[in-house]
Coordinates of C-alpha atoms and ligand atoms in Angstrom, one line a residue:
X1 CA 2.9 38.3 23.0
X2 CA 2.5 35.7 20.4
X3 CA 4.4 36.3 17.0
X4 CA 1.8 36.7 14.1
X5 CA 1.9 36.2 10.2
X6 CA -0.2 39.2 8.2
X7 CA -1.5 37.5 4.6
X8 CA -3.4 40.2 2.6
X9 CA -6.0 39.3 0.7
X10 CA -8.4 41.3 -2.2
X11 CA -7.7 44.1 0.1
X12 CA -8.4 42.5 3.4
X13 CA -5.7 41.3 5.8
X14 CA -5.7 38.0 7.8
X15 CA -3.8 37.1 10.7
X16 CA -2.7 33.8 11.5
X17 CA -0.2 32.6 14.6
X18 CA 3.3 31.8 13.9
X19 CA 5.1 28.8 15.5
X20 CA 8.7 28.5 16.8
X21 CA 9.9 24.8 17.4
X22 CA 13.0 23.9 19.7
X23 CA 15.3 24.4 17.4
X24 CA 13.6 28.0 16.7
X25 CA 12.3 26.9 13.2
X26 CA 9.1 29.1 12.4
X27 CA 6.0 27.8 10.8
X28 CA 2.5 30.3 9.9
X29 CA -0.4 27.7 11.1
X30 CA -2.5 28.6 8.3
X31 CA -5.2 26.4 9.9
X32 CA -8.2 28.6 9.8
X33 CA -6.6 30.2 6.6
X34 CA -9.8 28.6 4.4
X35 CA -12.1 29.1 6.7
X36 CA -11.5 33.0 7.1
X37 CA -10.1 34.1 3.4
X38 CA -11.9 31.3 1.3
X39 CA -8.2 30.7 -0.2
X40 CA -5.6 27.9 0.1
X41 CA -2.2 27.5 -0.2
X42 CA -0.5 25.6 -3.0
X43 CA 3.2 24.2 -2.8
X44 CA 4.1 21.3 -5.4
X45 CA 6.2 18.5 -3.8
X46 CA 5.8 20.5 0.0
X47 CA 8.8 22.5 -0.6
X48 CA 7.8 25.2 1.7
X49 CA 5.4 23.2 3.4
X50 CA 5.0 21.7 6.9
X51 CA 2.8 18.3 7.5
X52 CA 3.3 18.3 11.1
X53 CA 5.3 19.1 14.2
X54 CA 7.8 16.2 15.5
X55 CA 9.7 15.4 18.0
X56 CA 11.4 12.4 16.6
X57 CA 14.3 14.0 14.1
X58 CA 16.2 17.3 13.7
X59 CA 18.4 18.6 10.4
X60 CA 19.5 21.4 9.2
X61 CA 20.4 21.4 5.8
X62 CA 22.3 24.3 5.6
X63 CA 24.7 23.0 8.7
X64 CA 24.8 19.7 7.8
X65 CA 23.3 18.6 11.1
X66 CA 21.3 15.4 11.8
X67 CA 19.9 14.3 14.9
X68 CA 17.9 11.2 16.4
X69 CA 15.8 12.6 19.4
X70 CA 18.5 15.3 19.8
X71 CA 21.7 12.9 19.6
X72 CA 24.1 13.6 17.1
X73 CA 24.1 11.1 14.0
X74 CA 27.8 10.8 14.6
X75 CA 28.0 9.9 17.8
X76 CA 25.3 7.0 17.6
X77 CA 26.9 5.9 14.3
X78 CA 30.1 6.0 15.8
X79 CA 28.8 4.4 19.5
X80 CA 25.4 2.6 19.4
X81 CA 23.6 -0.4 17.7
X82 CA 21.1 -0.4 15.3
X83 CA 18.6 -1.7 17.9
X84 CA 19.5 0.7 20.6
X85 CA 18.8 3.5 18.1
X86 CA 15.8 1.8 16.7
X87 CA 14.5 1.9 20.6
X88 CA 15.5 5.4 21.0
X89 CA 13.3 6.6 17.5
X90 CA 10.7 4.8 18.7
X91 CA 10.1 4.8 22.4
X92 CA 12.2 8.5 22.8
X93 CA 15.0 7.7 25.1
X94 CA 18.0 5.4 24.7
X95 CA 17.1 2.6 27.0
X96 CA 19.3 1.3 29.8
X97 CA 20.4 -2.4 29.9
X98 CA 17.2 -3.7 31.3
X99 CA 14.6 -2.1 28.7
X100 CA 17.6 -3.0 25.8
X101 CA 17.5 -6.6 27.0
X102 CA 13.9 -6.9 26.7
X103 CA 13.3 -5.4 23.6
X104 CA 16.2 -7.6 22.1
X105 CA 14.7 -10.6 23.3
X106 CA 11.4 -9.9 22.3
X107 CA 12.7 -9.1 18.9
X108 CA 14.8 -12.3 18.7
X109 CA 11.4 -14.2 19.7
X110 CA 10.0 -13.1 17.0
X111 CA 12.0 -13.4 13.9
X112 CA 10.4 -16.3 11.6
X113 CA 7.8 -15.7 9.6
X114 CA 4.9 -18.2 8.7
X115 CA 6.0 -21.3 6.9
X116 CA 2.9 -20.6 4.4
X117 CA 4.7 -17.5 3.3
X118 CA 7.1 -19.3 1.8
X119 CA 4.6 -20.3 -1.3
X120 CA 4.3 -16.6 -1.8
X121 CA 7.9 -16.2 -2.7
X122 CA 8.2 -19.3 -4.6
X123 CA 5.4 -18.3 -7.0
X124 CA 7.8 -14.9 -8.1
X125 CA 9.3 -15.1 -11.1
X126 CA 13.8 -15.4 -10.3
X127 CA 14.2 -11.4 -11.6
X128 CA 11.7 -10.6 -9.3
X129 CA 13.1 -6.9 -7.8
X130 CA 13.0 -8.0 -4.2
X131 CA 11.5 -4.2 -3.4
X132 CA 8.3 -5.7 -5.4
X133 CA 8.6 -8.8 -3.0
X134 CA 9.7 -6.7 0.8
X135 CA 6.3 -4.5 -0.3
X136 CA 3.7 -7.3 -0.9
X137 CA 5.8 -9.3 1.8
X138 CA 5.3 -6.6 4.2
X139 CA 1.4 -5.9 3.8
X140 CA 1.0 -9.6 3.4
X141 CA 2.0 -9.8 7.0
X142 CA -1.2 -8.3 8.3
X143 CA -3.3 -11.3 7.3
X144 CA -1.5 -13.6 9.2
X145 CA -1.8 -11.0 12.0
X146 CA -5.6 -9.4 11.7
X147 CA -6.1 -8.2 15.3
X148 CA -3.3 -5.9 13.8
X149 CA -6.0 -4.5 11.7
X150 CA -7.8 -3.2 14.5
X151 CA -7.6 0.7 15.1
X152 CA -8.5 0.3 18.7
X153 CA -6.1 -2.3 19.7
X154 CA -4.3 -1.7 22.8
X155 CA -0.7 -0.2 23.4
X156 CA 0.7 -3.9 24.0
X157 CA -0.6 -4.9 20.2
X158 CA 0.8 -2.2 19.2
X159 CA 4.4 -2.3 20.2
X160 CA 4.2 -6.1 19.5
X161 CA 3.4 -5.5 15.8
X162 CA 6.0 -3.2 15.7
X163 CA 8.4 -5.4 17.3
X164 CA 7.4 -8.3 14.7
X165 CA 8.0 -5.8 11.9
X166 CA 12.0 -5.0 13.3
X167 CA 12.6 -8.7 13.7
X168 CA 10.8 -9.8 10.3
X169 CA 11.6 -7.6 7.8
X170 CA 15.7 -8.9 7.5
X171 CA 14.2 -12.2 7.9
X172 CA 12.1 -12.2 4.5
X173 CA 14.3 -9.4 2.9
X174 CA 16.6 -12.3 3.0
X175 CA 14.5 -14.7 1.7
X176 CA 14.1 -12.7 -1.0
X177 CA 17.1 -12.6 -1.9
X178 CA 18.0 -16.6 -1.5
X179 CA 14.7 -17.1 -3.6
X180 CA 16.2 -14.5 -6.9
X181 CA 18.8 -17.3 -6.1
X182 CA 17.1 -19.9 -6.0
X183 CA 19.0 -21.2 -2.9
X184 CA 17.1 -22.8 0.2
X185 CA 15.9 -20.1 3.1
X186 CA 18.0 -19.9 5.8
X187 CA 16.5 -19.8 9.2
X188 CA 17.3 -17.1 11.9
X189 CA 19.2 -18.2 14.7
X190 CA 18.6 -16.8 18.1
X191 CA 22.2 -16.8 19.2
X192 CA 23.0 -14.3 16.8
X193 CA 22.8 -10.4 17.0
X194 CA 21.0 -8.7 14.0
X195 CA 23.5 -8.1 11.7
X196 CA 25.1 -11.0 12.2
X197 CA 21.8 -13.0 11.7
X198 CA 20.8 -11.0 9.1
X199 CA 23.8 -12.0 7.4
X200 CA 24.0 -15.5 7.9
X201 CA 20.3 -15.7 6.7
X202 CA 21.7 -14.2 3.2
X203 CA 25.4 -16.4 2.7
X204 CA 24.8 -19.4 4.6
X205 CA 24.3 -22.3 2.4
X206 CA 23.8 -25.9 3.7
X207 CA 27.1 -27.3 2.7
X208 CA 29.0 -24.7 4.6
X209 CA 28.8 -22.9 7.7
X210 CA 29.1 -18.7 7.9
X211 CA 30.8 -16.8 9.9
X212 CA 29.6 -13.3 9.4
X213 CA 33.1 -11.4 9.2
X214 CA 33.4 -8.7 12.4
X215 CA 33.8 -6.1 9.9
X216 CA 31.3 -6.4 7.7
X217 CA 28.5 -7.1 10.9
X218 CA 30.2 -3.6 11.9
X219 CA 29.6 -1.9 9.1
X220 CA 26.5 -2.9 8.4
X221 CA 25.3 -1.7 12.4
X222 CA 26.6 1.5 10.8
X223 CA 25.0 2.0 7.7
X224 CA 21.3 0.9 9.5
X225 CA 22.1 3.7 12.1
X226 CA 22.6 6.2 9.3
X227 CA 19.6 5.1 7.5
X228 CA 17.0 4.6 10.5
X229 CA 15.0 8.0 9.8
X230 CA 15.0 11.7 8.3
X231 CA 11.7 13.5 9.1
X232 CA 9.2 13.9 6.8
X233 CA 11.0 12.2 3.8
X234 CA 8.8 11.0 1.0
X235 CA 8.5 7.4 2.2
X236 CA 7.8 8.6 5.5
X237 CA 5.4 11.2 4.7
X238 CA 3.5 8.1 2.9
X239 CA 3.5 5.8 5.9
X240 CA 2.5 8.8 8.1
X241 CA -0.7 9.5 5.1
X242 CA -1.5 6.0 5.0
X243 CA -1.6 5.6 8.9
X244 CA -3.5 8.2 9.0
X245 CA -7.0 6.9 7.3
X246 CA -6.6 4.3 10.1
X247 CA -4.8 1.5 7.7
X248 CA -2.8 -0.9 9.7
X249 CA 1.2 -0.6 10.2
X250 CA 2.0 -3.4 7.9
X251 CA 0.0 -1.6 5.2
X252 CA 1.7 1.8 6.2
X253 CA 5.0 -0.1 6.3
X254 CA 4.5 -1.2 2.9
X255 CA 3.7 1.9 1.3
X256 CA 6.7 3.3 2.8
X257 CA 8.5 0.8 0.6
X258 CA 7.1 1.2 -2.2
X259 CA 7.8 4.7 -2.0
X260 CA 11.5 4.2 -0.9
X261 CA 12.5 2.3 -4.1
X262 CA 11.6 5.4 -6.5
X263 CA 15.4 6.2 -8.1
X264 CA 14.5 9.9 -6.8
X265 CA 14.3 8.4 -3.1
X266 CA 15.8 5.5 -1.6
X267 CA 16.6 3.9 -5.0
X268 CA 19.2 6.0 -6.1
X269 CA 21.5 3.8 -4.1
X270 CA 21.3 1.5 -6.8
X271 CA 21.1 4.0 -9.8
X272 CA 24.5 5.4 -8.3
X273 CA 26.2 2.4 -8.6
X274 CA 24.5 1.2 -12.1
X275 CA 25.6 4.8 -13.2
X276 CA 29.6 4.4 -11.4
X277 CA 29.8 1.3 -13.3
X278 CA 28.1 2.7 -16.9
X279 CA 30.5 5.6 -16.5
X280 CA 33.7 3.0 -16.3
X281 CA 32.4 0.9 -18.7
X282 CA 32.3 4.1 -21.1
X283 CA 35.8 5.2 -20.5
X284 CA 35.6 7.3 -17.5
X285 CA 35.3 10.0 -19.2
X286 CA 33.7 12.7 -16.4
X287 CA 33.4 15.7 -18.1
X288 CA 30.9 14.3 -21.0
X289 CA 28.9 12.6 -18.1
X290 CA 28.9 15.8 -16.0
X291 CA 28.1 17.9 -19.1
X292 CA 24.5 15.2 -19.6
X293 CA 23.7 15.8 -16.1
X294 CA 23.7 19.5 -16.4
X295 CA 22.0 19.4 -20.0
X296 CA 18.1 20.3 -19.4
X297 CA 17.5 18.0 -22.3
X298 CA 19.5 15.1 -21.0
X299 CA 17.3 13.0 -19.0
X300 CA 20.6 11.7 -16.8
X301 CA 21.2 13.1 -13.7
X302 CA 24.0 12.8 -11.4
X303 CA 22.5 10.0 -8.9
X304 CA 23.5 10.5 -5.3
X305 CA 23.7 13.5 -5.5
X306 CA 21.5 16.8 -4.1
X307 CA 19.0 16.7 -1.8
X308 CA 15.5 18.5 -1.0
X309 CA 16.9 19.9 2.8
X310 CA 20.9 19.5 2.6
X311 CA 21.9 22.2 0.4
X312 CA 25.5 22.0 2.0
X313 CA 26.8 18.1 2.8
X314 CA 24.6 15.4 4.0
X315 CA 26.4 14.1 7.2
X316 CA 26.0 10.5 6.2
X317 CA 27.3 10.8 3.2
X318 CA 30.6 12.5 4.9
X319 CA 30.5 8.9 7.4
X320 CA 30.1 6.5 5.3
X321 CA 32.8 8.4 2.6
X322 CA 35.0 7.9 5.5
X323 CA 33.6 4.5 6.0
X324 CA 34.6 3.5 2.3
X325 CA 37.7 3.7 2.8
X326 CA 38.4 1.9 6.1
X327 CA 35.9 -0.8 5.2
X328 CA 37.1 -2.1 2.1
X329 CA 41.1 -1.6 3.2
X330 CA 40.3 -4.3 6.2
X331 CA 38.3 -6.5 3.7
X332 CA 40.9 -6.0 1.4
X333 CA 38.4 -5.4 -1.5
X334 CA 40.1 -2.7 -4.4
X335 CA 36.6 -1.6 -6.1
X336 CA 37.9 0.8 -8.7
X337 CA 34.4 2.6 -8.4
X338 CA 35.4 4.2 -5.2
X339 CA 38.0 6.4 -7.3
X340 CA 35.4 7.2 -10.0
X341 CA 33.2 8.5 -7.1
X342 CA 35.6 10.2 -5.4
X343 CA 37.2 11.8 -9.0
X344 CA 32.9 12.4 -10.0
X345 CA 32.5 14.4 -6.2
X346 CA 35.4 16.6 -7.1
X347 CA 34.8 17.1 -10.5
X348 CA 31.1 18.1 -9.6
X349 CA 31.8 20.5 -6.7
X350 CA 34.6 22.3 -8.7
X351 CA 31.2 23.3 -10.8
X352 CA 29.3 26.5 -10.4
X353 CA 26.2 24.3 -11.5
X354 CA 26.1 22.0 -9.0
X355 CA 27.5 24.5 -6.1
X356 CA 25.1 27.2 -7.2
X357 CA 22.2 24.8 -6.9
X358 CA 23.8 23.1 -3.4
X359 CA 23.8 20.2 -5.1
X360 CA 26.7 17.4 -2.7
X361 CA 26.5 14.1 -2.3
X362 CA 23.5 12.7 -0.5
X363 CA 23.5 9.3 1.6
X364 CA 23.1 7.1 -1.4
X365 CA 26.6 8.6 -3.1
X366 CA 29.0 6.4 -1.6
X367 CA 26.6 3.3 0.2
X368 CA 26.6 1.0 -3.0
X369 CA 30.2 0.8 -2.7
X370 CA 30.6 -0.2 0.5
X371 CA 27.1 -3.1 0.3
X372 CA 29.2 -4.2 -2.8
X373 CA 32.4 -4.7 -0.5
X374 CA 29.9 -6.5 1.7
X375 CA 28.5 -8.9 -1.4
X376 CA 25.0 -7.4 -1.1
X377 CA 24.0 -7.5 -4.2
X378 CA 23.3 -4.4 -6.2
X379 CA 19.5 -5.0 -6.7
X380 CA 19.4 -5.5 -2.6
X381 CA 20.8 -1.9 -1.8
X382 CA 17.2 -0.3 -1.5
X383 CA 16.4 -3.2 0.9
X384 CA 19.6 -2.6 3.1
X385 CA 18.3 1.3 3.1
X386 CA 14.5 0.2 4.0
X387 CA 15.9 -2.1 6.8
X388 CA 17.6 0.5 8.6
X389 CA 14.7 3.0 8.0
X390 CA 12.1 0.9 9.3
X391 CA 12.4 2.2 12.7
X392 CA 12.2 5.6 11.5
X393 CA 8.8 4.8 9.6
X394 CA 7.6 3.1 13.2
X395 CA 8.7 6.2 15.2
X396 CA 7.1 8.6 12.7
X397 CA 3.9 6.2 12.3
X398 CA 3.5 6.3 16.3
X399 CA 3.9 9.9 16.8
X400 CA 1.2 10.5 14.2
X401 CA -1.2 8.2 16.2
X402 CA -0.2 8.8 19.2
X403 CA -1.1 12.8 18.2
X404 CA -4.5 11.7 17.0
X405 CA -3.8 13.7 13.7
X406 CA -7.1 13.8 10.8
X407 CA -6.6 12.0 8.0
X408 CA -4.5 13.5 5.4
X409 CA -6.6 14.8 2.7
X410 CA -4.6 17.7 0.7
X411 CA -6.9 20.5 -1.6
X412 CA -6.3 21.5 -4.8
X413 CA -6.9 24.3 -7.4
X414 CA -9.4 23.2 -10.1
X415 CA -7.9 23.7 -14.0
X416 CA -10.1 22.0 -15.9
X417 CA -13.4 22.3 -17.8
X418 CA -16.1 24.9 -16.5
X419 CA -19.7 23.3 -16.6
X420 CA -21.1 21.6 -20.0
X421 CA -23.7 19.5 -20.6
X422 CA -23.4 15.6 -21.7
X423 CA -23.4 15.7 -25.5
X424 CA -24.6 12.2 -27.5
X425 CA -21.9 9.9 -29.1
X426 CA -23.7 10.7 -32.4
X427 CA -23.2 14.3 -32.5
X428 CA -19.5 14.6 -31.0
Ligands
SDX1 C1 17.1 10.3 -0.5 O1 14.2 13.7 1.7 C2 15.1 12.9 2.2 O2 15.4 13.1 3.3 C3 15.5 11.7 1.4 C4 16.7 10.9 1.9 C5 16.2 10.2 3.2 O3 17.1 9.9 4.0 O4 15.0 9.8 3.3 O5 17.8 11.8 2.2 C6 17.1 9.8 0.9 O6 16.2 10.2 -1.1 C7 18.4 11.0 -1.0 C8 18.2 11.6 -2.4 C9 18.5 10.4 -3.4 N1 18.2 10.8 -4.8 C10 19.1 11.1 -5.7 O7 20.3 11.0 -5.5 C11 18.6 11.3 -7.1 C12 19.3 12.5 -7.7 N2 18.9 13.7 -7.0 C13 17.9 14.5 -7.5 O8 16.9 13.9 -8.3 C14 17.4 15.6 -6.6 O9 18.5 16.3 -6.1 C15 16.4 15.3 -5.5 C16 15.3 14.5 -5.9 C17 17.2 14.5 -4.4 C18 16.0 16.6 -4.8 O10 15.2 17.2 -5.8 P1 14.5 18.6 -5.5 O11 14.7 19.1 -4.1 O12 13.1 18.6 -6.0 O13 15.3 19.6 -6.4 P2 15.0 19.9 -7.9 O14 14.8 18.6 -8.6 O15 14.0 21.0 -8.0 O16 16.5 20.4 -8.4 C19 16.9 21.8 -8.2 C20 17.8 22.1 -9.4 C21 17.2 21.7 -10.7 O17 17.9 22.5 -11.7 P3 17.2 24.0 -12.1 O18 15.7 23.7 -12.4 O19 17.4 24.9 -10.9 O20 18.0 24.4 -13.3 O21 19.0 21.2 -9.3 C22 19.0 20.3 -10.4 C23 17.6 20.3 -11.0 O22 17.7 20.0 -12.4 N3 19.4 19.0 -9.9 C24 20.2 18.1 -10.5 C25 20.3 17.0 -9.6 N4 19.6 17.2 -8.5 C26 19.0 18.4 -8.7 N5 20.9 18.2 -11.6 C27 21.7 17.2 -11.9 N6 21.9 16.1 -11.1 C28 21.2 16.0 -10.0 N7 21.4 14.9 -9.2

């Protein structure tokens, strides 16, 4: 017997079918809900709210658990490469050698972009934010490429426009960054992994070689792992509602950026460090800076941390914490931000404000810190966290295809004016 949700109604009760998922979460399909009571639901911000079912990412927020196509986040930040995990979001299996091989090479093959793109970024002023140039970059993408455009191309278009988009996307977030500079590109090189060559695309000059340090490449591998996806975030809900109306993936892509760099989202990895460093630069004084974050009329919040589903840790945030420390001690790098965080963590959680709310430190607490130890500068953070979520948006933007889901087109209630009738300029 199927469980059922009872809704009741101006006196009339409606039954609708409940759901149970793998991991036994429950969800009332309130599909024919309109159709058979005339009402809707409402739910600012889908707090309570499902879009979909997936079978791409688990976590619970109470337990702290995070998983990529039922593999623990540990264990693949801890064991596998960025690619093999971008496969594994995407195609739903890790792959074995063979199917790793290929999808490296064809990634590798496929890593410069146009040489007319390069007037694009040399028509940006030097302060562009290079979020404003990854988004236009991004959609820009699909002109070069219109069969892309086409809702009915085949599955080999497909996964080679998503391929392009893995192997592109560190290639002109790196241009971005050497044009801010105002340094020549530099040109991926196919002997290089893709940390390494996203690296040496960002510090190699012409007058010296780079080495990308084994560390760093390292810890980089680990922080796109950690980043690669987390169900129906915001950015991702937008590249799944953009796909939907049929737009292309570059465009999807793109809106999933623009929606990353919002300080509330994917941005806050920059606020975190802009506020580390205003709270040194004021004296370190914690308890006046935690007393503004928990003042209603205080606009500051503490950045980095709380989080819409983790109401207990965020696993990443626990990794790359752990990461801090062992990255900058074999760089050798003594940021004295890493003790203000650490001092701001355990001043917050001694709190009954911010444990009574579950409020802990999300992925973007602790990431500036270690990008900084790896001289990624802090206005390319959000890039960093949209590089290793790009594989997560592709996953997410397949399933939703690939499940032939309608177009997303929420309701509303109506608060406005009742019916009036057009009243002449002269008499208003
Ligand atoms: C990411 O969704 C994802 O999965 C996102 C992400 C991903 O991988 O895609 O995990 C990446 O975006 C992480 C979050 C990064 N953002 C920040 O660090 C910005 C600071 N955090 C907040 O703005 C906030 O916690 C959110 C946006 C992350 C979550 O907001 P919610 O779920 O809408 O919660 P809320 O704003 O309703 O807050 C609940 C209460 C409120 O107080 P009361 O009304 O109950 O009195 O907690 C308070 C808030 O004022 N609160 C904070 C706070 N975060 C929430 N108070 C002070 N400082 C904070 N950081």
């Amino acid at each position: 017997m199927s469980e059922t949700a009872k809704i009741e109604i101006d006196g009339k009760s409606y039954e609708f079918p409940v759901i149970t998922g793998s991991e036994n979460e429950k969800a009332i399909d309130i599909k024919t809900l309109r159709a058979t009571s005339g009402c809707i639901t409402i739910d600012p911000g889908f707090k309570n709210t499902g879009s979909t079912t997936s079978a791409i990412t688990f976590l619970d927020g109470e337990k702290g658990i995070l998983r990529y196509r039922g593999y623990p986040i540990e264990q693949l930040a801890e064991k596998a490469s960025f690619l093999e995990v971008a496969y594994l979001l995407i195609y739903g299996e890790l792959p074995n050698k063979s199917e790793l091989d290929s999808f490296q090479e064809s990634i590798t093959k496929h890593t410069l972009v146009h040489e007319d793109m390069k007037q694009f970024f040399e028509a940006y002023p030097a302060k562009a934010h290079p979020m404003g140039v990854l988004a236009s970059m991004i959609c820009s993408l699909s002109t070069f490429y219109p069969e892309s455009q086409d809702p009915n191309r085949p599955k080999a278009a497909i996964d080679l426009t998503m391929h392009r988009l893995i192997a592109k996307l560190p290639t002109l977030a790196a241009m971005s960054y050497k044009n801010a500079m105002r340094h020549p590109f530099v040109y991926p090189k196919n002997d290089l992994g893709y940390c390494e060559n996203f690296l040496n695309m960002m510090f190699a000059m012409p007058t010296e070689d780079y080495t990308p340090d084994p560390v760093v490449s390292e810890a980089l591998n680990t922080l796109l792992i950690l980043h690669a996806d987390h169900e129906q975030n915001c950015s991702a809900s937008t590249v799944r509602i953009v796909g939907s109306s049929q737009a292309n993936l570059y465009a999807s892509i793109s809106a999933g950026v623009s929606a990353l760099w919002g300080p509330l989202h994917g941005g806050a990895n920059q606020a975190v460090i802009e506020m580390l460093d205003k709270i040194q630069n004021d004296g370190g004084d914690l308890d006046k800076w935690i007393a503004k974050a928990k003042d209603k009329d205080d606009p500051f919040r503490l950045m980095g941390f709380g989080h819409r589903v983790y109401k207990n840790f965020d696993p990443r945030a626990k990794i790359i914490k752990k990461a801090c420390d062992d990255v900058l001690n074999k760089l050798g790098v003594n940021d004295p931000t890493l003790d203000i965080a650490k001092k701001l963590e355990k001043v917050a959680l001694e709190d009954e404000y911010f444990v009574k709310r579950g409020l802990y430190p999300n992925v973007d607490f602790y990431s500036g810190i270690i990008y900084r130890a790896l001289n990624i500068p802090t206005e390319m953070f959000t890039v960093m966290f949209a590089l290793g979520r790009l594989p997560g948006w592709i996953a997410q933007w397949k399933e939703m295809v690939e499940n032939k889901e309608p177009i997303g087109r929420p309701r509303q209630i109506y608060t406005g004016a009742n019916e009036r009738d057009y009243v002449s300029i002269d008499k208003r």
